[in-house]
């Protein structure tokens, strides 16, 4: 993307920060289900972006991974501001400290939710699980039905075939 820096600069406008931080990301299929992305800084939502869509899918620019890995993507969208319902609901809200500062809210923002693992704890608006609870829930269910992760993988491959394509190829 020919950028000279990445990260968040609080002295710049949200549009300038988006230009620097809209990519380069590895994106999976579920990104096409979302309408907005949030960018966080110091564990707070600092920017809300309405993603550009065409034909039911988000639009993005593709960049080959220079290290030979997965293709990476840069989001396209409009930076939202005061008066927009998504902006007003999300800006300044606290987010979990996790490695990806960009999140894609999938659910209505005004619906209180509990962790998807079944622990009963409340989760942040854009999250389905508390940190680490998704993995714990998956492994508990795998152990209950297949005994081990390897048992699950062998069952899955026998039932559905071994994975042979990337997430974005399958979504196309």
Coordinates of C-alpha atoms in Angstrom, one line a residue:
X1 CA 0.0 0.0 0.0
X2 CA 3.1 2.2 0.0
X3 CA 2.5 3.4 3.5
X4 CA 5.3 5.1 5.5
X5 CA 3.6 4.2 8.9
X6 CA 0.8 2.3 10.4
X7 CA -1.1 2.7 13.7
X8 CA -3.2 5.4 15.2
X9 CA -2.3 9.1 15.2
X10 CA -4.7 11.1 17.4
X11 CA -3.6 14.3 15.8
X12 CA -5.0 13.2 12.4
X13 CA -8.6 13.1 11.2
X14 CA -10.4 9.8 11.2
X15 CA -10.3 9.8 7.4
X16 CA -6.5 10.1 7.4
X17 CA -6.2 7.3 10.0
X18 CA -8.5 5.1 7.9
X19 CA -6.3 5.7 4.8
X20 CA -3.3 4.4 6.8
X21 CA -5.1 1.5 8.5
X22 CA -7.7 0.1 6.1
X23 CA -5.4 -2.8 5.3
X24 CA -3.5 -5.0 4.9
X25 CA -5.6 -7.7 6.6
X26 CA -6.2 -11.5 6.2
X27 CA -10.0 -11.7 5.8
X28 CA -12.2 -14.7 6.1
X29 CA -15.6 -15.5 4.6
X30 CA -17.6 -14.0 7.5
X31 CA -16.4 -10.5 6.7
X32 CA -19.1 -10.4 3.9
X33 CA -21.8 -10.6 6.6
X34 CA -20.9 -7.4 8.2
X35 CA -21.7 -3.8 7.4
X36 CA -19.3 -1.8 9.6
X37 CA -15.8 -2.1 11.0
X38 CA -14.5 -0.5 14.1
X39 CA -10.9 0.6 14.8
X40 CA -9.8 0.8 18.4
X41 CA -7.0 2.7 20.1
X42 CA -6.1 2.2 23.8
X43 CA -8.9 -0.3 24.2
X44 CA -11.6 2.2 23.0
X45 CA -13.4 2.4 19.7
X46 CA -11.8 5.4 17.9
X47 CA -13.3 5.1 14.4
X48 CA -16.3 3.5 12.9
X49 CA -16.4 2.7 9.1
X50 CA -19.4 1.7 7.0
X51 CA -17.9 -0.8 4.6
X52 CA -18.5 -0.5 0.8
X53 CA -20.7 -3.3 -0.5
X54 CA -21.6 -4.5 -4.0
X55 CA -23.7 -7.6 -4.8
X56 CA -24.0 -8.5 -1.1
X57 CA -20.3 -8.6 -0.4
X58 CA -17.9 -6.1 0.9
X59 CA -15.5 -4.4 -1.5
X60 CA -11.7 -4.4 -0.9
X61 CA -8.4 -4.1 -2.6
X62 CA -6.2 -7.2 -2.8
X63 CA -2.5 -7.3 -2.1
X64 CA -0.3 -10.3 -2.5
X65 CA 1.5 -11.4 0.7
X66 CA 5.2 -10.5 0.0
X67 CA 6.3 -13.5 2.1
X68 CA 4.3 -15.9 0.0
X69 CA 1.4 -16.5 2.3
X70 CA -2.3 -15.7 2.0
X71 CA -3.5 -12.7 -0.1
X72 CA -4.1 -9.7 2.1
X73 CA -6.9 -7.2 1.7
X74 CA -7.6 -3.5 2.3
X75 CA -11.1 -2.5 3.2
X76 CA -13.0 0.2 1.4
X77 CA -15.6 2.3 3.2
X78 CA -16.8 5.6 4.5
X79 CA -15.7 6.9 7.9
X80 CA -18.8 7.7 10.0
X81 CA -19.2 10.7 12.3
X82 CA -21.5 12.2 14.9
X83 CA -25.2 11.8 14.1
X84 CA -24.8 8.4 12.5
X85 CA -26.5 5.7 14.6
X86 CA -23.6 3.2 14.4
X87 CA -21.0 5.9 15.2
X88 CA -23.0 7.3 18.1
X89 CA -23.6 3.7 19.5
X90 CA -19.9 2.6 19.2
X91 CA -17.5 5.5 19.4
X92 CA -15.6 5.6 22.7
X93 CA -16.9 2.2 23.9
X94 CA -14.4 -0.1 25.6
X95 CA -13.2 -3.1 23.7
X96 CA -11.3 -6.2 24.8
X97 CA -7.6 -6.0 24.5
X98 CA -6.9 -8.5 21.8
X99 CA -4.3 -8.5 19.0
X100 CA -6.6 -7.2 16.2
X101 CA -7.6 -3.6 16.6
X102 CA -10.2 -3.9 13.9
X103 CA -13.6 -5.6 14.7
X104 CA -16.6 -6.3 12.6
X105 CA -19.8 -6.1 14.7
X106 CA -22.3 -8.8 13.6
X107 CA -25.3 -8.3 15.9
X108 CA -27.6 -5.4 16.8
X109 CA -25.8 -3.1 19.1
X110 CA -28.6 -2.5 21.6
X111 CA -29.1 -6.2 22.5
X112 CA -27.3 -7.3 25.7
X113 CA -25.7 -10.7 25.2
X114 CA -24.0 -13.3 27.2
X115 CA -20.9 -15.3 26.3
X116 CA -21.5 -17.9 23.7
X117 CA -19.7 -20.6 25.7
X118 CA -22.6 -20.8 28.2
X119 CA -20.8 -19.3 31.2
X120 CA -23.5 -16.6 31.6
X121 CA -21.0 -13.6 31.7
X122 CA -22.0 -10.5 29.6
X123 CA -19.9 -9.8 26.5
X124 CA -19.1 -6.5 24.7
X125 CA -21.4 -5.4 21.9
X126 CA -19.3 -6.7 19.0
X127 CA -18.1 -9.9 20.6
X128 CA -19.7 -13.4 20.9
X129 CA -17.3 -14.7 23.5
X130 CA -15.1 -13.5 26.4
X131 CA -11.4 -13.8 25.5
X132 CA -10.4 -17.5 25.4
X133 CA -14.0 -18.8 26.0
X134 CA -14.5 -19.7 22.4
X135 CA -11.6 -22.1 22.3
X136 CA -12.6 -23.6 25.7
X137 CA -16.2 -24.1 24.5
X138 CA -15.0 -25.7 21.2
X139 CA -12.6 -28.1 22.9
X140 CA -15.2 -29.1 25.6
X141 CA -17.6 -30.0 22.8
X142 CA -15.0 -31.8 20.8
X143 CA -14.0 -33.9 23.8
X144 CA -17.7 -34.7 24.5
X145 CA -18.4 -36.0 21.0
X146 CA -15.1 -37.1 19.5
X147 CA -12.7 -37.5 22.5
X148 CA -9.8 -35.5 21.0
X149 CA -9.2 -32.8 18.5
X150 CA -7.6 -35.4 16.2
X151 CA -10.8 -37.5 16.5
X152 CA -12.8 -34.5 15.4
X153 CA -10.5 -33.7 12.4
X154 CA -10.6 -37.3 11.2
X155 CA -14.4 -37.3 11.4
X156 CA -14.7 -34.0 9.7
X157 CA -12.3 -34.9 6.8
X158 CA -14.2 -38.2 6.4
X159 CA -17.5 -36.5 6.3
X160 CA -16.8 -33.3 4.4
X161 CA -13.4 -33.9 2.8
X162 CA -10.1 -32.3 3.8
X163 CA -9.9 -28.5 3.3
X164 CA -8.3 -27.6 0.0
X165 CA -9.2 -24.0 -0.6
X166 CA -8.8 -20.7 1.2
X167 CA -11.8 -19.0 3.0
X168 CA -12.1 -16.3 0.2
X169 CA -11.9 -18.9 -2.6
X170 CA -14.8 -20.8 -1.0
X171 CA -16.8 -17.6 -0.6
X172 CA -16.5 -16.7 -4.3

